[in-house]
Tab-separated table of C-alpha atoms in Angstrom:
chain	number	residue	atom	x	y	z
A	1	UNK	CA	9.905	12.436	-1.375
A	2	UNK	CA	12.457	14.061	1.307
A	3	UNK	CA	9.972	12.509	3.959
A	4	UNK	CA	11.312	10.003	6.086
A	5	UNK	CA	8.080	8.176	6.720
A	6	UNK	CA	7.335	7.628	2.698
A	7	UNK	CA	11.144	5.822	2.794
A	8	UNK	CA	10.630	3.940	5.483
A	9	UNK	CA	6.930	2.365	4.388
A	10	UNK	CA	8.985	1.606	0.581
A	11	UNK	CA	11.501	-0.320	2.705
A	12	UNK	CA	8.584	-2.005	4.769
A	13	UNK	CA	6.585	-2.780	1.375
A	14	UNK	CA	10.352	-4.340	-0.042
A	15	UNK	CA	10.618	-5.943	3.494
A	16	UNK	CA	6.821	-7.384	3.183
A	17	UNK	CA	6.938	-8.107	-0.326
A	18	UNK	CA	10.337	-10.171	-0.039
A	19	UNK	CA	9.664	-11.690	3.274
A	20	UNK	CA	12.923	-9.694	4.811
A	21	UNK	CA	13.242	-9.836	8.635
A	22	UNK	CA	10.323	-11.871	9.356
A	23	UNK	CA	12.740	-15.351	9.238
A	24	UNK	CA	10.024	-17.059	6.743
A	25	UNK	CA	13.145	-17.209	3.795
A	26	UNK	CA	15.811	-18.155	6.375
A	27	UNK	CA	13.135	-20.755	7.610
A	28	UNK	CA	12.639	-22.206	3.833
A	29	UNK	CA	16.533	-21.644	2.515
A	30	UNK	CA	17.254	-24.484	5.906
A	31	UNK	CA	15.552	-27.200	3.810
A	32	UNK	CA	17.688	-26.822	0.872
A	33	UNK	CA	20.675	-29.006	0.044
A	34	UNK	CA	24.147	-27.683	0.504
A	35	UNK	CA	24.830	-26.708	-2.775
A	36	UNK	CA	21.811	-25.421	-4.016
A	37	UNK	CA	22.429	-22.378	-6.348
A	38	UNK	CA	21.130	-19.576	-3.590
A	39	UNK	CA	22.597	-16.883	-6.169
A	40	UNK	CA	20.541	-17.327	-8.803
A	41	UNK	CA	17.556	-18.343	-6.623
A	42	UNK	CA	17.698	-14.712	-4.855
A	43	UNK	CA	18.125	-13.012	-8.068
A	44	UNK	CA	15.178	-14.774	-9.968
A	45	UNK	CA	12.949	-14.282	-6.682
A	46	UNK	CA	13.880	-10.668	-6.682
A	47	UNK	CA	13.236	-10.138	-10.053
A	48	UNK	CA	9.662	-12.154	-9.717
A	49	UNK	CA	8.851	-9.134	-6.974
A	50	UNK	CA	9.995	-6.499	-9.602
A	51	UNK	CA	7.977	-7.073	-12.145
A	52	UNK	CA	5.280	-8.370	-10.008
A	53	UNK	CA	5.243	-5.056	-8.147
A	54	UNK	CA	4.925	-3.381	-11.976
A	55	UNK	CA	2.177	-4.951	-12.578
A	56	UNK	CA	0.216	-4.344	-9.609
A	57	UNK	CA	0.962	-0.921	-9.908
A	58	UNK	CA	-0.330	-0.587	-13.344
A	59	UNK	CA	-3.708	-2.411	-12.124
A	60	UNK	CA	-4.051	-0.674	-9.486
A	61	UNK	CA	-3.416	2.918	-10.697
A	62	UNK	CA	-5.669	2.096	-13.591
A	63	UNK	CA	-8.637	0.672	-11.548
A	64	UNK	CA	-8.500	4.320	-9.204
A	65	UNK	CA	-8.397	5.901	-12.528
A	66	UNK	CA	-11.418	4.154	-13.582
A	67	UNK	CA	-13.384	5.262	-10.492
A	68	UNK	CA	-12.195	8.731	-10.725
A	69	UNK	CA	-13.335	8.930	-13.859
A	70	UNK	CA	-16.760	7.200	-13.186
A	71	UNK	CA	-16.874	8.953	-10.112
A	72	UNK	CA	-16.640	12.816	-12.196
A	73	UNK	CA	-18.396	11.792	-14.660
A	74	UNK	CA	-21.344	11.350	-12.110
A	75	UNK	CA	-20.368	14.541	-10.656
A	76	UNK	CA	-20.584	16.572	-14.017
A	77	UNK	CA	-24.159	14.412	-14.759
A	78	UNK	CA	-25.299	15.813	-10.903
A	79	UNK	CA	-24.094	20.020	-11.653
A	80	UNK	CA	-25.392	20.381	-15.072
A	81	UNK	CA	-29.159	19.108	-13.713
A	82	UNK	CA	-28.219	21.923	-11.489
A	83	UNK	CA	-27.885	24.483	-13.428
A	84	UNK	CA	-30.361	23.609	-16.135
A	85	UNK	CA	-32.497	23.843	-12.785
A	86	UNK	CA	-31.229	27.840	-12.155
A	87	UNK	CA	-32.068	28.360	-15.606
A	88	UNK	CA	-35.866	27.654	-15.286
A	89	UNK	CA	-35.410	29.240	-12.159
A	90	UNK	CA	-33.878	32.345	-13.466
A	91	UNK	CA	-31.141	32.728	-11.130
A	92	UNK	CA	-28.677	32.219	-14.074
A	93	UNK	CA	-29.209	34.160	-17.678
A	94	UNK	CA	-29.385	31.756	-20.679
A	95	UNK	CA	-27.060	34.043	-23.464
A	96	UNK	CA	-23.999	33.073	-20.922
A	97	UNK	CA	-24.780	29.453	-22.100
A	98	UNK	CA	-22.813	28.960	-25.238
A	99	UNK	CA	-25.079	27.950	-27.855
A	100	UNK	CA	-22.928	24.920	-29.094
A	101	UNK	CA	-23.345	23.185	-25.320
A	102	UNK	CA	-26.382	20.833	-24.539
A	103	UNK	CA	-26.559	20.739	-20.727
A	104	UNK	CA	-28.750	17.257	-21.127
A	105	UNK	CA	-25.381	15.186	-22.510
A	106	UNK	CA	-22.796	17.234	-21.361
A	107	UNK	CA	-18.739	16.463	-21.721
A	108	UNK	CA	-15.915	16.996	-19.331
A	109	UNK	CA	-14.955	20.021	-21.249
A	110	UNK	CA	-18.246	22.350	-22.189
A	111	UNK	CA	-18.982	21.299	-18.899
A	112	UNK	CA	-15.970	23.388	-17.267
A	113	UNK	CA	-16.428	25.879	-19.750
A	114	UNK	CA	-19.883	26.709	-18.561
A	115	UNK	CA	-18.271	26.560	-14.693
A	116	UNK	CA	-15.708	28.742	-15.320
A	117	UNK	CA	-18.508	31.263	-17.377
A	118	UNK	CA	-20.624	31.075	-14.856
A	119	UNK	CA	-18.111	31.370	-11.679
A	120	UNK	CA	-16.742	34.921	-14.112
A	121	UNK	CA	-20.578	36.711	-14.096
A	122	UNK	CA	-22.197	35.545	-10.914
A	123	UNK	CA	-18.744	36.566	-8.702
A	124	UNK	CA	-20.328	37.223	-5.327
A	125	UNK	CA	-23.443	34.660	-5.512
A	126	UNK	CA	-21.391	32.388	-7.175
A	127	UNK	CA	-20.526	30.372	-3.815
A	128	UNK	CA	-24.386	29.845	-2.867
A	129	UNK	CA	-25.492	27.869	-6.268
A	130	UNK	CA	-23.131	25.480	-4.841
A	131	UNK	CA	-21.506	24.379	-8.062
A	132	UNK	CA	-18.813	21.563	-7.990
A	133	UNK	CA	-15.722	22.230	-10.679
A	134	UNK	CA	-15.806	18.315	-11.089
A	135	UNK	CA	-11.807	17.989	-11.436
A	136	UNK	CA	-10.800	14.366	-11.782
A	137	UNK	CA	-7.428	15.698	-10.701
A	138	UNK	CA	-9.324	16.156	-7.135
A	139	UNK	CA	-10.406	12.481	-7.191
A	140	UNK	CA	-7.369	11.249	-8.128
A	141	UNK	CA	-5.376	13.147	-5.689
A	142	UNK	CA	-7.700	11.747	-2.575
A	143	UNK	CA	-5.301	9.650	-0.967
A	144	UNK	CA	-6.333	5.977	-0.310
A	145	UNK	CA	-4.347	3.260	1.348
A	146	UNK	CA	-3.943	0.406	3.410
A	147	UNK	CA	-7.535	-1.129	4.068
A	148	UNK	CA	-9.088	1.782	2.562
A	149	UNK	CA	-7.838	0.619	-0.780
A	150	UNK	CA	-8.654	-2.977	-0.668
A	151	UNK	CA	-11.790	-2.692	0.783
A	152	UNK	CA	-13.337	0.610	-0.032
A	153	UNK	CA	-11.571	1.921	-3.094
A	154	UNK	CA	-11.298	-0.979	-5.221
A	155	UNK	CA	-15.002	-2.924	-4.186
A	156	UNK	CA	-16.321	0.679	-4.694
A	157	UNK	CA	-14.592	0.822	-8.270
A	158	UNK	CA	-15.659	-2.769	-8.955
A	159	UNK	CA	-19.447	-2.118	-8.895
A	160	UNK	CA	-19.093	-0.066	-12.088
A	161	UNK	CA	-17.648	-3.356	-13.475
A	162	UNK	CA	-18.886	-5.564	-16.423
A	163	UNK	CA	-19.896	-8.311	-14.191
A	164	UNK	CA	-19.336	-6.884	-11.071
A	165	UNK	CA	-19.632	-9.893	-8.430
A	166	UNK	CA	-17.381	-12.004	-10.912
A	167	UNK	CA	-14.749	-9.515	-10.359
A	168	UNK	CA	-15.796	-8.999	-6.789
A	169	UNK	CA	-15.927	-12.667	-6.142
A	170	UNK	CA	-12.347	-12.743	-7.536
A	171	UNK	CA	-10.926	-9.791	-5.789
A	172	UNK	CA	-11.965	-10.932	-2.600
A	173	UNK	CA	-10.265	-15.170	-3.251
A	174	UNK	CA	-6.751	-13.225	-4.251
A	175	UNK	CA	-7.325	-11.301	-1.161
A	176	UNK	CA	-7.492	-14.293	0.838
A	177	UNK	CA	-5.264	-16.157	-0.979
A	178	UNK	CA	-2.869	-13.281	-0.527
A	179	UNK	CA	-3.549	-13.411	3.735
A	180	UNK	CA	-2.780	-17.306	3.374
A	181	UNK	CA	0.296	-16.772	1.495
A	182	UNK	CA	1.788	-14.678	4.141
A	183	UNK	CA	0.956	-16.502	6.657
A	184	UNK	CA	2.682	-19.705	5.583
A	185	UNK	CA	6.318	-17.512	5.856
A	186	UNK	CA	5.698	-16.132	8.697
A	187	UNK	CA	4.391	-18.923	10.640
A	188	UNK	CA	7.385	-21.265	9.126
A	189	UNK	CA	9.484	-18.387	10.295
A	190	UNK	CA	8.694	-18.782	14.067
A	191	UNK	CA	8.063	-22.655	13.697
A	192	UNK	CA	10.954	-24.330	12.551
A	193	UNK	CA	13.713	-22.598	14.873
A	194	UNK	CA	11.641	-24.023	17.690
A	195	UNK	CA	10.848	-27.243	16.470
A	196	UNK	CA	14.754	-27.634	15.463
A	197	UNK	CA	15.920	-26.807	18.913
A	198	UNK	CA	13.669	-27.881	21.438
A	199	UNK	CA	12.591	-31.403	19.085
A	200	UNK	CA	8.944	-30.795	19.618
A	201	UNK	CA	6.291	-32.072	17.815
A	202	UNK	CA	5.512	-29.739	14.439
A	203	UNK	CA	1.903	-30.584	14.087
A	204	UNK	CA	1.204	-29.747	17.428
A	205	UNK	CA	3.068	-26.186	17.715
A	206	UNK	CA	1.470	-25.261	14.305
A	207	UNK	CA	-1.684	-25.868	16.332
A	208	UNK	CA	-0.669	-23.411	19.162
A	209	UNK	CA	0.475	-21.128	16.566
A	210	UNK	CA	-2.276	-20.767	14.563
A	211	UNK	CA	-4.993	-20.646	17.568
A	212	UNK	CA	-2.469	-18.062	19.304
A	213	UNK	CA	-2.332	-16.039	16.262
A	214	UNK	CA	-5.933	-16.462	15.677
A	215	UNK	CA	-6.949	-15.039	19.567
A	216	UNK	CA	-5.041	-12.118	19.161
A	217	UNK	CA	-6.223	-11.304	15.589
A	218	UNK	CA	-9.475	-11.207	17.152
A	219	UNK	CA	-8.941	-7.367	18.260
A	220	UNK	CA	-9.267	-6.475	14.531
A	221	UNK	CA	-12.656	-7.392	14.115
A	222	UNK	CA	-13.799	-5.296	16.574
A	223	UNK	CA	-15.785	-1.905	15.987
A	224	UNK	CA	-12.732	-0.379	17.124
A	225	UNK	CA	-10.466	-2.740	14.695
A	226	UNK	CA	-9.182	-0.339	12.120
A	227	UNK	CA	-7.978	1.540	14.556
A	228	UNK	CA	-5.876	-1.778	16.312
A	229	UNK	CA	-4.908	-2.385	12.616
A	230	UNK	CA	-3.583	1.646	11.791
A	231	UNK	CA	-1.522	1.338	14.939
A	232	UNK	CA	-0.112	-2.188	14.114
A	233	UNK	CA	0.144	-1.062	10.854
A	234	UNK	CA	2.459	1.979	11.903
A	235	UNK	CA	4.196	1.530	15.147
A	236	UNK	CA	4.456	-2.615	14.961
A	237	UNK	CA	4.768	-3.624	11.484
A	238	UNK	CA	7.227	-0.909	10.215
A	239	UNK	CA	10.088	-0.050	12.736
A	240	UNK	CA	10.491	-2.968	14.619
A	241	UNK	CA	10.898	-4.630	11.236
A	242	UNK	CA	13.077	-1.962	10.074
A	243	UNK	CA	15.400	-2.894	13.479
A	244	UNK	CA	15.186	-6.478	13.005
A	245	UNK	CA	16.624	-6.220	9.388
A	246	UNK	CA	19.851	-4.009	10.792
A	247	UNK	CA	20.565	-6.072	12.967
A	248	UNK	CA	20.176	-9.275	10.766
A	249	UNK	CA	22.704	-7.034	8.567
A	250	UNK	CA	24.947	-6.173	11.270
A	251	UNK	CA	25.012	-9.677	12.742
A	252	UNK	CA	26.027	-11.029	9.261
A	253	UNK	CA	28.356	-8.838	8.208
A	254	UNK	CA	30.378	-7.973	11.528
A	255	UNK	CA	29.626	-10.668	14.193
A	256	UNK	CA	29.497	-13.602	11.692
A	257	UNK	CA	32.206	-11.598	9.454
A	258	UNK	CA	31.619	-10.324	6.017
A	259	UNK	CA	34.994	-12.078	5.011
A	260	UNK	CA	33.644	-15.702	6.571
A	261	UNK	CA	30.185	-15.865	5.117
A	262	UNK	CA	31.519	-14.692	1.516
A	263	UNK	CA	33.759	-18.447	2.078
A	264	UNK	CA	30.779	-20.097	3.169
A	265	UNK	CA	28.945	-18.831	0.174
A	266	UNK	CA	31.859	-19.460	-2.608
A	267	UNK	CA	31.657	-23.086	-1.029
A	268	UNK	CA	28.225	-23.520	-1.519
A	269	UNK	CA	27.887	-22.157	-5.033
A	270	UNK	CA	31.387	-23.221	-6.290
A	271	UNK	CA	32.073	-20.067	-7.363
A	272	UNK	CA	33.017	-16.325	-5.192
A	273	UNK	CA	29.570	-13.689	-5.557
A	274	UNK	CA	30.478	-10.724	-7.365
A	275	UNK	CA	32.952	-8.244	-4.762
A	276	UNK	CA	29.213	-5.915	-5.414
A	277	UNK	CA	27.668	-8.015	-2.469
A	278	UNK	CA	30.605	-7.639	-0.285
A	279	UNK	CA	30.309	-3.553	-0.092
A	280	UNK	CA	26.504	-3.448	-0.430
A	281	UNK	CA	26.018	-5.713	2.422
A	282	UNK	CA	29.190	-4.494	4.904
A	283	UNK	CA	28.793	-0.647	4.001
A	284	UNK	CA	26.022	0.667	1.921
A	285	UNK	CA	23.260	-1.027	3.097
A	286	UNK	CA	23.766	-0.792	7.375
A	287	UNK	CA	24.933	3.112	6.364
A	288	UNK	CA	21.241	3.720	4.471
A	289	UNK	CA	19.134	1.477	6.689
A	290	UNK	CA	20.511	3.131	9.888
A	291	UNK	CA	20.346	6.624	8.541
A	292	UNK	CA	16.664	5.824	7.803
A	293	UNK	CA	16.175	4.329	11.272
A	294	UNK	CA	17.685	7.436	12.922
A	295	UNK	CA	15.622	10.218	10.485
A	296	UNK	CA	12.410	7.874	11.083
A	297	UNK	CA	12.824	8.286	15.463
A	298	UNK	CA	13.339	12.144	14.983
A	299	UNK	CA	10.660	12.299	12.981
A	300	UNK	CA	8.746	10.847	15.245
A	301	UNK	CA	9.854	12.521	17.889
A	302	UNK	CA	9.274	15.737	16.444
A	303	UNK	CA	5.311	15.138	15.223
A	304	UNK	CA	3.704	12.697	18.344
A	305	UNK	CA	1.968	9.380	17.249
A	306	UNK	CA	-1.771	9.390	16.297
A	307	UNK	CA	-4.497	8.505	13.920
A	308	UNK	CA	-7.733	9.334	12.746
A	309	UNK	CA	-10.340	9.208	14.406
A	310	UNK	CA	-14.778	9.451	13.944
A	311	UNK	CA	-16.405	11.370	16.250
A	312	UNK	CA	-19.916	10.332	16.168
A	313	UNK	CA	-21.210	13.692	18.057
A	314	UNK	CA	-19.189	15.742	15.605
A	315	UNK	CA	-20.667	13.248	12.349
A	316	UNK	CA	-23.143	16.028	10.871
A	317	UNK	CA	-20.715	18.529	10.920
């Protein structure tokens, strides 16, 4: 928790998940009339995102859950053949066995029992039976993101499924439906201030757009692509956006003029925002996002950039 880089990917994930900085809302709020009630469309949007976020943290904590647990269970299934095997090999006694415990349908429980019996007489030759303790603490605690968790974690946890390739079938339409989504802000975001100032044709720079876009994506389904996509993912898509939305904060608050914009806005509603807006957006939220900016460039400074990477020569090992 006192690591910068876990507060600066929550503020990318708010950023992301809210379209901040990416000029997709700006883009959309220029369509709407005058006095449309912006108030109480930010609010209910926000709100939306909350419990949206709630949710897919409850599905998607439960589904790793799931394959931890399918995943140990497998584990526990694997041992016990194990040492039912060193029994009718003789390299472990039968009277440590509890009587109670059948190795053939073994639970979670008897099964550590006998582990922890075992790992107690054998001592030195304990490492060389090459028993696993089968902890779904240790599969939960394997740490999974980014594409890792859409594409490995969850289609992995899916096969164990009732009706697997419905749910894969599924899984993988939100997932596109989810690219599509995103694309429409952030393509509105970089189309409409050029179509509204230069007066060209939409249609046609949607076109360029898109193709542009498309070209460049191309690096990403490489055999080197997850590692184009862990850089983007870390150097591009985070800090940059994390500049963009101080100085969209700055730029409204002291170039505009805090004072000015809460006018425009108590025209446009026909009412003055709540004074709460006024010190969140002139003091407390530059102060936080520019303390996180600065502790995320020492930070980075201090431990140089990298990533993972697989050695083939080294795959074996």
């Amino acid at each position: 928790m006192l690591e910068p880089k876990v507060w600066r990917e929550a503020a990318t994930q708010v950023f992301f998940a809210l379209g901040l900085g990416f000029g997709g809302v700006i883009a959309f709020s220029s369509y709407n009339k005058r006095d449309n009630n912006c108030h109480f469309d930010a609010v209910l949007v926000s709100f939306i995102n909350f419990f949206t976020s709630v949710l897919a943290t409850l599905v998607v904590f439960a589904v790793l859950g799931f394959k931890a647990n399918v995943i140990n269970e497998k584990c526990i299934t694997e041992n016990s053949k194990m040492i039912i095997k060193f029994l009718k090999m003789g390299n472990i006694s039968q009277d440590i066995i509890p009587h109670h415990i059948n190795l053939s349908a073994v639970t979670a429980e008897d099964y550590h029992l006998v582990y922890d019996i075992i790992q107690k007489v054998k001592e030195e030759e304990f490492s060389a039976l090459h028993l696993n303790s089968c902890q779904i603490e240790d599969e939960l605690n394997k740490a999974v993101q980014g594409t890792g968790l859409a594409f490995i974690a969850f289609t992995e946890a899916m096969t164990h499924f009732p009706a697997s390739p419905f749910w894969s079938v599924m899984f993988f339409l939100m997932l596109v439906n989810l690219g599509l989504g995103s694309m429409f802000g952030t393509i509105e975001g970089i189309i409409t201030p050029v179509v509204d100032t230069f007066k060209v044709r939409k249609e046609i720079l949607t076109v360029v757009c898109c193709l542009l876009a498309f070209c460049i994506g191309l690096i990403f389904v490489q055999r080197s692509g997850n590692y184009f996509v862990t850089m983007f993912d870390d150097y591009s898509a985070t800090l940059p956006l994390l500049i963009v939305v101080i100085l969209e904060n700055i730029a409204v608050s002291f170039v505009y003029g805090i004072d000015k914009f809460m006018e425009d806005l108590k025209d446009m509603l026909g009412f003055a925002p709540n004074r709460y807006y006024y010190y969140m957006w002139k003091y407390i939220s530059p102060l936080v996002l520019l303390s996180l900016l600065i502790a995320s460039v020492v930070n980075m400074g201090l431990s140089p950039p990298g990533y993972n990477a697989w050695i083939e020569d080294k795959r074996h090992l």
